[in-house]
Coordinates of C-alpha atoms in Angstrom, one line a residue:
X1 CA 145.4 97.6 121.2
X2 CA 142.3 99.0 120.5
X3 CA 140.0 97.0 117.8
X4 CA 137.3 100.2 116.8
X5 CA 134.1 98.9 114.5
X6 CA 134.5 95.5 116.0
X7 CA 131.6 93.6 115.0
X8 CA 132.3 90.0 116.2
X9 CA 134.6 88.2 118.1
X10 CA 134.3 84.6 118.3
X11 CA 136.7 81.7 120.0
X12 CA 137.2 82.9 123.5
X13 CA 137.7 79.8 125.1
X14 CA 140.2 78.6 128.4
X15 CA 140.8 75.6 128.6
X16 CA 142.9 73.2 130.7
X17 CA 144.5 69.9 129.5
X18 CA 143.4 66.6 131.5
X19 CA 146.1 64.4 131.5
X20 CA 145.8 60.8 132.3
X21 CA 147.5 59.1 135.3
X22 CA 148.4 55.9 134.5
X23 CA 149.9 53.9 137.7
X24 CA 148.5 49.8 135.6
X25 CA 146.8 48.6 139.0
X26 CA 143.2 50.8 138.4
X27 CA 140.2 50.0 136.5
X28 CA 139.2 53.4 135.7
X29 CA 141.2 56.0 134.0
X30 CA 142.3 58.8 136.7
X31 CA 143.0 62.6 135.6
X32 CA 145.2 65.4 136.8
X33 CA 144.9 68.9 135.6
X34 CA 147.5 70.1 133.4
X35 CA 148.2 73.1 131.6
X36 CA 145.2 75.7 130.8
X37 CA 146.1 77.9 127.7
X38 CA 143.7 80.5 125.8
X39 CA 142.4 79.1 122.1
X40 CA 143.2 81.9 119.1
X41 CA 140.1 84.3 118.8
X42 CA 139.1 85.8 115.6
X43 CA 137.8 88.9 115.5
X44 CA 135.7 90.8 112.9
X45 CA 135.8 94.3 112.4
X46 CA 134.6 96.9 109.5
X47 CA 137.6 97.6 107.3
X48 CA 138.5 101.5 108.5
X49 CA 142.6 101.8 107.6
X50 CA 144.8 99.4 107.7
X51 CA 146.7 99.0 111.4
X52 CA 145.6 95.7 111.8
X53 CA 147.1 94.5 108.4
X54 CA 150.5 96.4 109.2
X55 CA 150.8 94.5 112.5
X56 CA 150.0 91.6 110.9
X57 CA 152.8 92.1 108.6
X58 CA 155.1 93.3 110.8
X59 CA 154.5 89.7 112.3
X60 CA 154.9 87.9 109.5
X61 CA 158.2 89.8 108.7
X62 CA 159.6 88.3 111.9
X63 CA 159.0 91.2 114.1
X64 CA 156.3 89.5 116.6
X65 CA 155.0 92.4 119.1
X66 CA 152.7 91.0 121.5
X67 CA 150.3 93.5 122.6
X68 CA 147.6 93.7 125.4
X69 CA 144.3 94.9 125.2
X70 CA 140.4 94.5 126.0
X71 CA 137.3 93.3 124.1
X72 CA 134.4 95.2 126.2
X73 CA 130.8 94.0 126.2
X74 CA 128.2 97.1 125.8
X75 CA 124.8 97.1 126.8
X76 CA 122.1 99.6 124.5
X77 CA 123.0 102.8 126.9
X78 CA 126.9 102.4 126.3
X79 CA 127.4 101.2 129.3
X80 CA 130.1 98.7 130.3
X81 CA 128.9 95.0 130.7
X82 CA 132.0 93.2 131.1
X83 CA 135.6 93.5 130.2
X84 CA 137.7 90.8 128.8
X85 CA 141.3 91.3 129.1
X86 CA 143.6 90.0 126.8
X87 CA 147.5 89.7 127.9
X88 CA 150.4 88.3 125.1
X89 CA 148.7 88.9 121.8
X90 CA 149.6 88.7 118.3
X91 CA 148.1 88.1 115.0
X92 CA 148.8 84.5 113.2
X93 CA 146.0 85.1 110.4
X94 CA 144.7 88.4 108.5
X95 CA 141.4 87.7 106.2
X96 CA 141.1 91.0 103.5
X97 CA 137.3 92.2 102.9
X98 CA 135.3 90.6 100.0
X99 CA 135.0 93.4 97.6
X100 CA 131.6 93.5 95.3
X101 CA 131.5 96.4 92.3
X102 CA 127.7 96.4 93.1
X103 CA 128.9 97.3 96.9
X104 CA 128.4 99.8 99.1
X105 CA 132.2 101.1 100.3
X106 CA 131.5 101.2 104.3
X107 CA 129.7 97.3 104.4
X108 CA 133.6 95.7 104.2
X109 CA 135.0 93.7 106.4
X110 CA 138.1 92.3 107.9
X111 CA 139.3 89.3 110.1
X112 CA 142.0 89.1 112.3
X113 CA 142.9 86.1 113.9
X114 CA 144.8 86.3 117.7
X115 CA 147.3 84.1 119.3
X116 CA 146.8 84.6 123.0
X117 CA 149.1 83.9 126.4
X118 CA 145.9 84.7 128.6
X119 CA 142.0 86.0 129.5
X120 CA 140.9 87.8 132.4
X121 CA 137.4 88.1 132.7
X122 CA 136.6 91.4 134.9

């Protein structure tokens, strides 16, 4: 999946679940690691056709496709900072632009929020 004119993406997170032990003989709480799982991300992107609305409908129709793809960090030449790979995908929440009479056509925006399985950070 490729997300063109992306402005913003915010809520990459990984987290994992600390789960308590509890055994009744200690006086301080002990942890174990449990399950790490990837928070939704929202991204924002100008509003150029429609593909991310369709496969947000698709979604909601019941047909859930999962896709993979990669949010890529730029630096001013174009050049490739760092790559975050995202695996298991699908959208749970499409935002439509604001519209203003008094605006200009190519300032509108969409937002798509992501379920995600997982993150690699390359």
């Amino acid at each position: 999946m490729q997300f063109e004119s992306c402005t913003s993406v915010t809520g990459l997170v990984l987290e994992t679940e600390k789960l308590l032990i509890d055994d009744g003989e200690q006086n301080a709480p002990k942890y174990r690691k449990g399950t790490t799982h990837a928070a939704d991300i929202e991204i924002t992107r100008r509003f150029v056709d429609t593909k991310l609305f369709q496969w947000f409908k698709e979604c909601r129709d019941g047909k859930v496709t999962q896709r993979s793809g990669s949010l890529i960090l730029l630096d001013d030449t174009g050049g490739e900072v760092v790559r975050f790979n995202l695996e298991g995908t699908w959208p749970i929440r499409w935002c439509g632009p604001s519209l203003d009479a008094d605006g200009i056509a190519h300032n509108v925006y969409e937002r798509l929020t992501l379920a995600i399985e997982a993150v690699e950070v390359n």
